[in-house]
PDB file of C-alpha atoms in Angstrom:
ATOM      1  CA  MET A   1     -13.700 -15.160  15.074  1.00 94.00           C
ATOM      2  CA  THR A   2     -13.551 -10.674  13.865  1.00 97.00           C
ATOM      3  CA  TYR A   3     -13.799  -9.969   9.751  1.00 97.00           C
ATOM      4  CA  LEU A   4     -12.091  -7.148   9.862  1.00 98.00           C
ATOM      5  CA  TYR A   5     -13.309  -5.917   6.252  1.00 98.00           C
ATOM      6  CA  GLY A   6     -12.283  -2.780   4.767  1.00 98.00           C
ATOM      7  CA  ARG A   7     -14.914  -1.365   3.402  1.00 97.00           C
ATOM      8  CA  PRO A   8     -15.801   0.900   6.142  1.00 98.00           C
ATOM      9  CA  VAL A   9     -12.652   1.962   7.028  1.00 98.00           C
ATOM     10  CA  GLN A  10     -12.003   3.136   2.597  1.00 98.00           C
ATOM     11  CA  GLU A  11     -15.693   4.919   3.089  1.00 97.00           C
ATOM     12  CA  GLN A  12     -14.436   6.332   6.527  1.00 98.00           C
ATOM     13  CA  ILE A  13     -11.568   8.121   4.458  1.00 97.00           C
ATOM     14  CA  LEU A  14     -13.056   8.574   1.413  1.00 97.00           C
ATOM     15  CA  THR A  15     -16.106  11.059   2.848  1.00 97.00           C
ATOM     16  CA  GLY A  16     -14.053  12.116   4.547  1.00 96.00           C
ATOM     17  CA  LEU A  17     -11.745  14.060   0.926  1.00 95.00           C
ATOM     18  CA  HIS A  18     -14.887  13.805   0.423  1.00 94.00           C
ATOM     19  CA  ASN A  19     -16.276  16.134   2.486  1.00 94.00           C
ATOM     20  CA  GLU A  20     -13.026  19.063   2.777  1.00 91.00           C
ATOM     21  CA  TRP A  21     -12.848  19.305  -1.146  1.00 90.00           C
ATOM     22  CA  ALA A  22     -16.991  19.022  -1.682  1.00 86.00           C
ATOM     23  CA  THR A  23     -16.584  22.958  -2.942  1.00 87.00           C
ATOM     24  CA  SER A  24     -13.027  23.542  -3.863  1.00 88.00           C
ATOM     25  CA  ALA A  25     -11.313  25.070  -7.159  1.00 88.00           C
ATOM     26  CA  ILE A  26      -8.684  22.565  -7.716  1.00 90.00           C
ATOM     27  CA  THR A  27      -8.807  19.483  -9.594  1.00 94.00           C
ATOM     28  CA  PRO A  28      -5.698  17.144  -8.467  1.00 96.00           C
ATOM     29  CA  HIS A  29      -4.200  15.590 -11.191  1.00 97.00           C
ATOM     30  CA  LEU A  30      -2.653  11.773 -11.014  1.00 98.00           C
ATOM     31  CA  ARG A  31      -0.272  11.344 -13.456  1.00 98.00           C
ATOM     32  CA  VAL A  32       0.013   6.994 -14.155  1.00 98.00           C
ATOM     33  CA  LEU A  33       2.836   5.607 -16.239  1.00 98.00           C
ATOM     34  CA  MET A  34       2.548   1.409 -17.208  1.00 97.00           C
ATOM     35  CA  VAL A  35       4.705   0.264 -18.396  1.00 97.00           C
ATOM     36  CA  GLY A  36       4.151  -2.935 -20.467  1.00 95.00           C
ATOM     37  CA  ASP A  37       1.287  -4.813 -20.992  1.00 91.00           C
ATOM     38  CA  ASN A  38      -0.425  -6.123 -17.880  1.00 87.00           C
ATOM     39  CA  ARG A  39      -3.890  -6.836 -17.268  1.00 84.00           C
ATOM     40  CA  ALA A  40      -4.555  -6.733 -13.261  1.00 83.00           C
ATOM     41  CA  SER A  41      -2.536  -3.739 -13.656  1.00 89.00           C
ATOM     42  CA  GLU A  42      -5.456  -2.207 -15.752  1.00 91.00           C
ATOM     43  CA  SER A  43      -7.748  -4.189 -13.506  1.00 88.00           C
ATOM     44  CA  TYR A  44      -6.266  -1.703 -10.374  1.00 90.00           C
ATOM     45  CA  ILE A  45      -6.111   1.368 -12.514  1.00 95.00           C
ATOM     46  CA  ALA A  46      -9.885   1.556 -13.535  1.00 94.00           C
ATOM     47  CA  HIS A  47     -10.455   0.908 -10.024  1.00 93.00           C
ATOM     48  CA  LYS A  48      -7.963   4.045  -9.476  1.00 95.00           C
ATOM     49  CA  ARG A  49      -9.594   6.343 -11.673  1.00 97.00           C
ATOM     50  CA  HIS A  50     -13.044   5.605 -10.165  1.00 96.00           C
ATOM     51  CA  VAL A  51     -12.230   6.435  -6.566  1.00 96.00           C
ATOM     52  CA  ILE A  52     -10.541  10.258  -7.387  1.00 96.00           C
ATOM     53  CA  GLN A  53     -12.885  11.099 -10.227  1.00 96.00           C
ATOM     54  CA  ASN A  54     -15.944  10.691  -7.849  1.00 95.00           C
ATOM     55  CA  LEU A  55     -14.045  13.114  -5.545  1.00 95.00           C
ATOM     56  CA  GLY A  56     -13.748  15.323  -8.357  1.00 94.00           C
ATOM     57  CA  GLY A  57     -10.135  14.957  -9.247  1.00 96.00           C
ATOM     58  CA  GLU A  58      -8.129  13.700 -12.098  1.00 97.00           C
ATOM     59  CA  LEU A  59      -6.273  10.193 -13.342  1.00 98.00           C
ATOM     60  CA  SER A  60      -4.412   9.553 -16.485  1.00 98.00           C
ATOM     61  CA  VAL A  61      -1.885   7.029 -17.999  1.00 98.00           C
ATOM     62  CA  THR A  62       0.993   7.380 -19.965  1.00 98.00           C
ATOM     63  CA  ARG A  63       1.626   3.694 -21.706  1.00 97.00           C
ATOM     64  CA  PHE A  64       5.117   2.474 -22.492  1.00 97.00           C
ATOM     65  CA  SER A  65       5.541  -0.533 -24.457  1.00 96.00           C
ATOM     66  CA  GLU A  66       7.879  -3.423 -22.972  1.00 95.00           C
ATOM     67  CA  GLN A  67       9.773  -2.283 -25.947  1.00 95.00           C
ATOM     68  CA  ASP A  68      10.763   0.789 -24.609  1.00 97.00           C
ATOM     69  CA  ASP A  69      14.133   1.824 -23.809  1.00 96.00           C
ATOM     70  CA  GLU A  70      13.816   2.710 -19.509  1.00 97.00           C
ATOM     71  CA  LYS A  71      16.039   6.075 -19.792  1.00 97.00           C
ATOM     72  CA  GLU A  72      12.832   7.273 -21.667  1.00 98.00           C
ATOM     73  CA  VAL A  73      10.166   6.181 -19.309  1.00 98.00           C
ATOM     74  CA  ILE A  74      12.967   8.013 -16.725  1.00 98.00           C
ATOM     75  CA  GLU A  75      12.488  11.532 -19.057  1.00 98.00           C
ATOM     76  CA  THR A  76       8.832  11.103 -19.049  1.00 98.00           C
ATOM     77  CA  ILE A  77       9.477  11.001 -14.995  1.00 98.00           C
ATOM     78  CA  LYS A  78      11.682  14.502 -14.713  1.00 98.00           C
ATOM     79  CA  ALA A  79       9.269  15.684 -17.460  1.00 98.00           C
ATOM     80  CA  TYR A  80       6.191  15.171 -15.598  1.00 98.00           C
ATOM     81  CA  ASN A  81       8.612  16.071 -12.036  1.00 97.00           C
ATOM     82  CA  THR A  82       7.844  19.625 -12.730  1.00 96.00           C
ATOM     83  CA  ASP A  83       4.613  20.070 -14.650  1.00 97.00           C
ATOM     84  CA  THR A  84       2.552  21.838 -12.150  1.00 94.00           C
ATOM     85  CA  ASN A  85      -0.190  20.143 -14.072  1.00 95.00           C
ATOM     86  CA  ILE A  86       0.607  17.146 -11.766  1.00 97.00           C
ATOM     87  CA  ASP A  87       0.538  16.676  -8.552  1.00 97.00           C
ATOM     88  CA  GLY A  88       1.093  13.126  -7.986  1.00 98.00           C
ATOM     89  CA  ILE A  89       2.791  10.797 -10.087  1.00 98.00           C
ATOM     90  CA  LEU A  90       2.862   7.017  -9.516  1.00 98.00           C
ATOM     91  CA  LEU A  91       4.558   3.872 -10.852  1.00 97.00           C
ATOM     92  CA  GLN A  92       2.364   1.034 -11.481  1.00 96.00           C
ATOM     93  CA  LEU A  93       4.031  -2.078 -10.061  1.00 93.00           C
ATOM     94  CA  PRO A  94       5.107  -4.139 -11.107  1.00 92.00           C
ATOM     95  CA  VAL A  95       7.439  -3.446 -14.208  1.00 95.00           C
ATOM     96  CA  PRO A  96       9.039  -5.976 -16.730  1.00 95.00           C
ATOM     97  CA  SER A  97      12.162  -7.013 -15.392  1.00 94.00           C
ATOM     98  CA  ALA A  98      14.162  -5.555 -17.878  1.00 95.00           C
ATOM     99  CA  TYR A  99      13.036  -2.065 -16.345  1.00 97.00           C
ATOM    100  CA  ASN A 100      15.152  -1.070 -12.701  1.00 97.00           C
ATOM    101  CA  THR A 101      12.316  -0.894 -10.387  1.00 95.00           C
ATOM    102  CA  SER A 102      14.345   1.148  -7.422  1.00 95.00           C
ATOM    103  CA  THR A 103      15.526   3.381 -10.493  1.00 97.00           C
ATOM    104  CA  LEU A 104      12.543   4.635 -12.303  1.00 97.00           C
ATOM    105  CA  LEU A 105      11.052   5.106  -8.356  1.00 97.00           C
ATOM    106  CA  ASN A 106      13.515   6.884  -7.381  1.00 97.00           C
ATOM    107  CA  THR A 107      13.271   9.322 -10.301  1.00 98.00           C
ATOM    108  CA  ILE A 108      10.165  11.118  -9.240  1.00 97.00           C
ATOM    109  CA  SER A 109       9.942  14.087  -7.367  1.00 96.00           C
ATOM    110  CA  THR A 110       9.490  12.838  -3.119  1.00 94.00           C
ATOM    111  CA  ASP A 111       6.431  15.877  -3.301  1.00 94.00           C
ATOM    112  CA  LYS A 112       4.485  13.824  -5.860  1.00 97.00           C
ATOM    113  CA  ASP A 113       5.125  10.705  -4.713  1.00 97.00           C
ATOM    114  CA  VAL A 114       1.918   9.971  -3.978  1.00 97.00           C
ATOM    115  CA  ASP A 115       2.647   5.935  -3.695  1.00 94.00           C
ATOM    116  CA  GLY A 116       5.448   6.805  -0.715  1.00 94.00           C
ATOM    117  CA  LEU A 117       7.786   4.546  -2.005  1.00 93.00           C
ATOM    118  CA  ALA A 118      11.482   6.871  -3.636  1.00 92.00           C
ATOM    119  CA  ALA A 119      13.841   6.267  -0.994  1.00 91.00           C
ATOM    120  CA  GLY A 120      13.853   9.912  -0.344  1.00 89.00           C
ATOM    121  CA  ASN A 121      10.416   9.487   1.294  1.00 89.00           C
ATOM    122  CA  LEU A 122      11.410   6.117   2.754  1.00 89.00           C
ATOM    123  CA  GLY A 123      14.593   6.853   3.969  1.00 87.00           C
ATOM    124  CA  ARG A 124      12.130   9.800   6.130  1.00 87.00           C
ATOM    125  CA  LEU A 125       9.756   7.270   7.176  1.00 87.00           C
ATOM    126  CA  PHE A 126      12.538   4.701   8.424  1.00 84.00           C
ATOM    127  CA  TYR A 127      13.741   8.517  10.784  1.00 80.00           C
ATOM    128  CA  ALA A 128      11.059   9.187  11.746  1.00 76.00           C
ATOM    129  CA  GLU A 129       7.055   8.651  10.355  1.00 76.00           C
ATOM    130  CA  ASN A 130       6.247  12.504  10.094  1.00 75.00           C
ATOM    131  CA  HIS A 131       9.324  12.983   8.608  1.00 73.00           C
ATOM    132  CA  SER A 132       7.644  11.282   4.763  1.00 78.00           C
ATOM    133  CA  GLN A 133       6.026  13.328   3.018  1.00 83.00           C
ATOM    134  CA  PHE A 134       3.639  10.417   1.972  1.00 92.00           C
ATOM    135  CA  LYS A 135       3.506   7.161   3.250  1.00 93.00           C
ATOM    136  CA  PRO A 136       2.930   4.615   1.188  1.00 94.00           C
ATOM    137  CA  ALA A 137      -0.986   3.380   0.632  1.00 95.00           C
ATOM    138  CA  THR A 138      -0.362  -0.028   1.599  1.00 96.00           C
ATOM    139  CA  VAL A 139       1.131   0.350   4.830  1.00 96.00           C
ATOM    140  CA  GLN A 140      -0.741   3.501   5.928  1.00 96.00           C
ATOM    141  CA  ALA A 141      -4.267   1.313   5.106  1.00 98.00           C
ATOM    142  CA  VAL A 142      -3.221  -1.493   8.064  1.00 98.00           C
ATOM    143  CA  LEU A 143      -2.702   2.120   9.906  1.00 97.00           C
ATOM    144  CA  GLU A 144      -6.306   2.289   9.137  1.00 98.00           C
ATOM    145  CA  LEU A 145      -6.955  -0.407   9.487  1.00 98.00           C
ATOM    146  CA  LEU A 146      -6.174  -1.322  12.544  1.00 98.00           C
ATOM    147  CA  ALA A 147      -6.854   1.924  13.672  1.00 98.00           C
ATOM    148  CA  TYR A 148     -10.138   1.447  13.080  1.00 98.00           C
ATOM    149  CA  TYR A 149     -11.230  -1.849  14.157  1.00 98.00           C
ATOM    150  CA  GLN A 150      -9.654   0.215  18.021  1.00 98.00           C
ATOM    151  CA  VAL A 151      -6.779  -2.487  17.853  1.00 97.00           C
ATOM    152  CA  SER A 152      -4.134  -1.498  20.429  1.00 95.00           C
ATOM    153  CA  LEU A 153      -0.341  -1.869  19.161  1.00 97.00           C
ATOM    154  CA  LYS A 154       1.538  -0.119  22.385  1.00 95.00           C
ATOM    155  CA  SER A 155       2.930  -3.568  24.108  1.00 95.00           C
ATOM    156  CA  ARG A 156       1.878  -5.804  21.678  1.00 97.00           C
ATOM    157  CA  HIS A 157       3.801  -8.380  20.451  1.00 98.00           C
ATOM    158  CA  VAL A 158       3.979  -8.002  16.286  1.00 98.00           C
ATOM    159  CA  VAL A 159       5.154 -10.341  14.006  1.00 98.00           C
ATOM    160  CA  LEU A 160       5.321  -9.120  10.531  1.00 98.00           C
ATOM    161  CA  VAL A 161       5.977 -12.752   7.912  1.00 98.00           C
ATOM    162  CA  GLY A 162       7.950 -11.163   4.787  1.00 97.00           C
ATOM    163  CA  ALA A 163      10.648  -7.762   4.577  1.00 95.00           C
ATOM    164  CA  GLY A 164      10.041  -5.946   1.489  1.00 92.00           C
ATOM    165  CA  LEU A 165      10.510  -2.717   1.643  1.00 86.00           C
ATOM    166  CA  LEU A 166       7.177  -1.660   0.438  1.00 87.00           C
ATOM    167  CA  VAL A 167       4.838  -2.902   3.284  1.00 94.00           C
ATOM    168  CA  ASN A 168       6.372  -4.453   6.330  1.00 95.00           C
ATOM    169  CA  GLN A 169       9.814  -2.815   6.528  1.00 93.00           C
ATOM    170  CA  PRO A 170       8.458   0.022   6.662  1.00 93.00           C
ATOM    171  CA  LEU A 171       5.493  -0.691   9.563  1.00 96.00           C
ATOM    172  CA  TYR A 172       8.656  -2.147  11.124  1.00 96.00           C
ATOM    173  CA  HIS A 173       9.315   0.799  11.992  1.00 93.00           C
ATOM    174  CA  ILE A 174       6.937   2.279  12.631  1.00 94.00           C
ATOM    175  CA  LEU A 175       4.942  -0.047  14.904  1.00 96.00           C
ATOM    176  CA  ILE A 176       8.394  -0.432  16.830  1.00 95.00           C
ATOM    177  CA  ALA A 177       7.506   4.005  17.634  1.00 93.00           C
ATOM    178  CA  ARG A 178       3.830   3.295  18.222  1.00 95.00           C
ATOM    179  CA  GLY A 179       5.430   1.102  21.537  1.00 96.00           C
ATOM    180  CA  ALA A 180       4.847  -2.827  19.964  1.00 98.00           C
ATOM    181  CA  SER A 181       7.340  -5.171  20.048  1.00 98.00           C
ATOM    182  CA  VAL A 182       7.683  -6.740  16.693  1.00 98.00           C
ATOM    183  CA  THR A 183       9.471  -9.313  14.906  1.00 98.00           C
ATOM    184  CA  THR A 184      10.043  -9.856  11.657  1.00 98.00           C
ATOM    185  CA  VAL A 185      10.378 -13.812   9.984  1.00 98.00           C
ATOM    186  CA  HIS A 186      10.419 -13.841   6.165  1.00 96.00           C
ATOM    187  CA  GLN A 187      12.741 -16.496   3.333  1.00 94.00           C
ATOM    188  CA  ASP A 188      16.044 -16.984   5.346  1.00 96.00           C
ATOM    189  CA  THR A 189      13.683 -17.207   8.812  1.00 97.00           C
ATOM    190  CA  PRO A 190      13.683 -21.987   8.345  1.00 96.00           C
ATOM    191  CA  ASP A 191      11.077 -22.779  10.861  1.00 97.00           C
ATOM    192  CA  ILE A 192       8.889 -19.243  11.823  1.00 98.00           C
ATOM    193  CA  LYS A 193       6.299 -21.637  13.703  1.00 97.00           C
ATOM    194  CA  PRO A 194       8.673 -20.175  16.074  1.00 97.00           C
ATOM    195  CA  PHE A 195       8.148 -17.384  15.609  1.00 98.00           C
ATOM    196  CA  THR A 196       4.719 -16.801  14.845  1.00 98.00           C
ATOM    197  CA  GLN A 197       2.980 -18.955  16.919  1.00 98.00           C
ATOM    198  CA  HIS A 198       3.735 -16.043  20.286  1.00 97.00           C
ATOM    199  CA  GLY A 199       2.637 -12.759  18.013  1.00 98.00           C
ATOM    200  CA  ASP A 200      -0.829 -11.066  19.386  1.00 98.00           C
ATOM    201  CA  LEU A 201      -0.416  -9.330  15.733  1.00 98.00           C
ATOM    202  CA  LEU A 202       0.301 -10.644  13.015  1.00 98.00           C
ATOM    203  CA  ILE A 203       0.977  -9.177   9.349  1.00 98.00           C
ATOM    204  CA  THR A 204       1.716 -11.082   6.500  1.00 98.00           C
ATOM    205  CA  ALA A 205       3.061  -9.645   2.705  1.00 97.00           C
ATOM    206  CA  THR A 206       4.158 -12.186   1.463  1.00 96.00           C
ATOM    207  CA  GLY A 207       1.971 -13.607  -2.600  1.00 93.00           C
ATOM    208  CA  GLN A 208       2.068 -16.572  -0.710  1.00 95.00           C
ATOM    209  CA  ALA A 209      -0.872 -18.303  -0.823  1.00 94.00           C
ATOM    210  CA  GLY A 210      -1.588 -20.343   2.031  1.00 94.00           C
ATOM    211  CA  LEU A 211       1.283 -20.096   3.857  1.00 97.00           C
ATOM    212  CA  ILE A 212      -0.477 -18.682   8.005  1.00 98.00           C
ATOM    213  CA  THR A 213      -2.673 -21.979   8.266  1.00 97.00           C
ATOM    214  CA  ALA A 214      -3.891 -22.640  12.536  1.00 97.00           C
ATOM    215  CA  ASP A 215      -0.350 -23.321  13.467  1.00 97.00           C
ATOM    216  CA  HIS A 216       1.087 -21.065  12.412  1.00 98.00           C
ATOM    217  CA  ILE A 217      -0.689 -18.590  15.185  1.00 97.00           C
ATOM    218  CA  LYS A 218      -1.410 -17.325  18.612  1.00 97.00           C
ATOM    219  CA  GLU A 219      -4.608 -18.189  19.631  1.00 97.00           C
ATOM    220  CA  GLY A 220      -7.343 -15.526  19.525  1.00 98.00           C
ATOM    221  CA  ALA A 221      -3.996 -13.422  17.924  1.00 98.00           C
ATOM    222  CA  THR A 222      -5.720 -10.557  15.502  1.00 98.00           C
ATOM    223  CA  VAL A 223      -4.398 -11.822  12.050  1.00 98.00           C
ATOM    224  CA  ILE A 224      -4.069  -9.396   9.122  1.00 98.00           C
ATOM    225  CA  ASP A 225      -3.964 -10.400   5.871  1.00 98.00           C
ATOM    226  CA  VAL A 226      -2.004  -8.004   2.847  1.00 97.00           C
ATOM    227  CA  GLY A 227      -0.727 -10.616   0.573  1.00 95.00           C
ATOM    228  CA  PHE A 228      -2.235 -10.981  -2.591  1.00 90.00           C
ATOM    229  CA  SER A 229      -1.921 -13.782  -5.698  1.00 88.00           C
ATOM    230  CA  HIS A 230      -4.298 -16.267  -7.119  1.00 85.00           C
ATOM    231  CA  ASP A 231      -4.631 -20.881  -6.770  1.00 84.00           C
ATOM    232  CA  SER A 232      -5.471 -22.751  -9.501  1.00 82.00           C
ATOM    233  CA  HIS A 233      -8.999 -21.911  -9.985  1.00 84.00           C
ATOM    234  CA  GLY A 234      -8.239 -17.893 -10.508  1.00 82.00           C
ATOM    235  CA  ARG A 235      -9.419 -16.465  -7.573  1.00 87.00           C
ATOM    236  CA  VAL A 236      -7.842 -13.360  -5.263  1.00 89.00           C
ATOM    237  CA  VAL A 237      -6.309 -15.617  -2.541  1.00 93.00           C
ATOM    238  CA  GLY A 238      -3.355 -14.284   0.344  1.00 95.00           C
ATOM    239  CA  ASP A 239      -0.799 -15.137   2.215  1.00 97.00           C
ATOM    240  CA  VAL A 240      -3.242 -16.959   4.627  1.00 97.00           C
ATOM    241  CA  ASP A 241      -5.369 -20.462   4.724  1.00 96.00           C
ATOM    242  CA  ALA A 242      -8.666 -18.395   5.862  1.00 94.00           C
ATOM    243  CA  GLU A 243     -11.194 -21.641   6.376  1.00 94.00           C
ATOM    244  CA  GLU A 244      -7.988 -22.979   8.843  1.00 94.00           C
ATOM    245  CA  VAL A 245      -7.229 -19.305  10.874  1.00 96.00           C
ATOM    246  CA  ARG A 246     -11.671 -18.786  11.452  1.00 92.00           C
ATOM    247  CA  SER A 247     -11.786 -21.256  13.501  1.00 91.00           C
ATOM    248  CA  LYS A 248      -8.625 -20.112  16.015  1.00 97.00           C
ATOM    249  CA  ALA A 249      -7.833 -16.070  15.583  1.00 97.00           C
ATOM    250  CA  GLY A 250     -10.017 -13.545  17.337  1.00 98.00           C
ATOM    251  CA  ALA A 251      -9.640 -11.410  13.950  1.00 98.00           C
ATOM    252  CA  LEU A 252      -9.299 -11.890  10.685  1.00 98.00           C
ATOM    253  CA  SER A 253      -8.440  -8.991   7.939  1.00 98.00           C
ATOM    254  CA  PRO A 254     -10.074 -11.058   3.831  1.00 96.00           C
ATOM    255  CA  VAL A 255      -9.002 -11.332   0.955  1.00 96.00           C
ATOM    256  CA  PRO A 256      -9.859 -10.236  -1.098  1.00 94.00           C
ATOM    257  CA  GLY A 257     -12.202  -7.257   1.441  1.00 96.00           C
ATOM    258  CA  GLY A 258      -9.341  -6.202   3.982  1.00 97.00           C
ATOM    259  CA  VAL A 259      -6.253  -3.649   3.183  1.00 97.00           C
ATOM    260  CA  GLY A 260      -7.303  -3.512  -0.286  1.00 95.00           C
ATOM    261  CA  PRO A 261     -10.070  -0.835  -0.843  1.00 95.00           C
ATOM    262  CA  VAL A 262      -8.461   1.001   1.983  1.00 97.00           C
ATOM    263  CA  THR A 263      -5.144   0.965   0.480  1.00 96.00           C
ATOM    264  CA  VAL A 264      -7.074   2.027  -3.013  1.00 96.00           C
ATOM    265  CA  ALA A 265      -8.446   5.376  -0.340  1.00 97.00           C
ATOM    266  CA  CYS A 266      -5.292   5.833   1.022  1.00 97.00           C
ATOM    267  CA  LEU A 267      -3.723   6.422  -1.564  1.00 97.00           C
ATOM    268  CA  ALA A 268      -7.210   8.896  -3.198  1.00 97.00           C
ATOM    269  CA  HIS A 269      -5.512  10.914  -0.042  1.00 97.00           C
ATOM    270  CA  ASN A 270      -2.525  11.241  -0.619  1.00 97.00           C
ATOM    271  CA  VAL A 271      -2.934  12.184  -4.440  1.00 97.00           C
ATOM    272  CA  PHE A 272      -5.330  15.550  -2.561  1.00 96.00           C
ATOM    273  CA  ARG A 273      -2.609  16.084   0.036  1.00 95.00           C
ATOM    274  CA  ALA A 274      -0.211  16.324  -2.738  1.00 96.00           C
ATOM    275  CA  ALA A 275      -2.294  18.762  -4.826  1.00 95.00           C
ATOM    276  CA  LYS A 276      -3.264  20.834  -1.427  1.00 92.00           C
ATOM    277  CA  LEU A 277       0.625  21.460  -1.028  1.00 90.00           C
ATOM    278  CA  ASN A 278       1.925  21.964  -4.996  1.00 87.00           C
ATOM    279  CA  SER A 279      -1.253  24.964  -4.683  1.00 86.00           C
ATOM    280  CA  LEU A 280       0.150  26.602  -1.898  1.00 80.00           C
ATOM    281  CA  PRO A 281       2.781  29.425  -2.680  1.00 74.00           C
ATOM    282  CA  ASN A 282       6.245  28.783  -3.885  1.00 66.00           C
ATOM    283  CA  SER A 283       5.312  24.647  -4.199  1.00 56.00           C
TER     284      SER A 283
END
C-alpha cells in the first residue's frame, strides 16, 4: 500500500508561493477571530502563523470570550470587511454552541473569506468550481493531494462518507464536474458498507475515529482520510482504522500527516491571493 503523505504537497505549494512573493512589497495580512478558549484551536492558529510569516505575511488574532455578545463579533467582522489593511478574515472553528456559526461566517465579505466557507463563496462553488473566489482550504487540499499523487477522477466511482457543508458537499459538486461518478453516504444511511465497498476512491470526513475498516473498502481502493478526532490516549486519529485498511487499500492518506499539512498551505495560498486582489486598482 502507498501512503499519500501531505508534506511534499505542502512544500510544493509553499515553494511556489515563496517564489512568487519573494520580491513583493505587499505584506498579506490574515485576521483570525477566536471565540472562547480552545487549546487545539490555539495550536492550529500557531501553525498557520508560522507558515504565513515564513512566507512574508502577517497573522493577527482578535479574541472574544464565551461571554461576549455575538453582535460584538458580527460588528467586528463588519469593521474588518472595510479595513484595507486586512486582506483575509478567518473565523477559527469551532465556536461555542451559543454562537451561530453560519451567521458569523456569512458576515465575512466574499473577497476576504479566505476559508471559502461563507454562503457567497460556497454558492458560487456549487454552481461552478471556477466561479468561487476561494475554495475551502480542506477541499482544495484533497484535490491537491489527489493531483500530486496522480489519482485519476474521470470515470472513477468516488464514495464520500459524510455530507458536511465544509468538505464533502463542495467536493461532491467539484468531483462530478471533473468526470467522477459520486455516491454520498452519511449518518442517516442505515448501512454504508454496500456503498463504500464499490468505491474506487473513498473520501471520509466524519470525525468518527475508526469508522472505516477493511470491510468498508474495495480491494485496491484509494482512501483519503479527512477525519480528525482523538483516541482514548489523546492521540490524533482519523476516520480510518489504518492498521486494518492498509492490508486491502491501494493507497491511504494518513492522519496525522496527510490532508492536514496541505490544508494549511492552501489557506496560505488563499490569503496571498486575497492580498493580490486587494492590491488591484478599484479593489
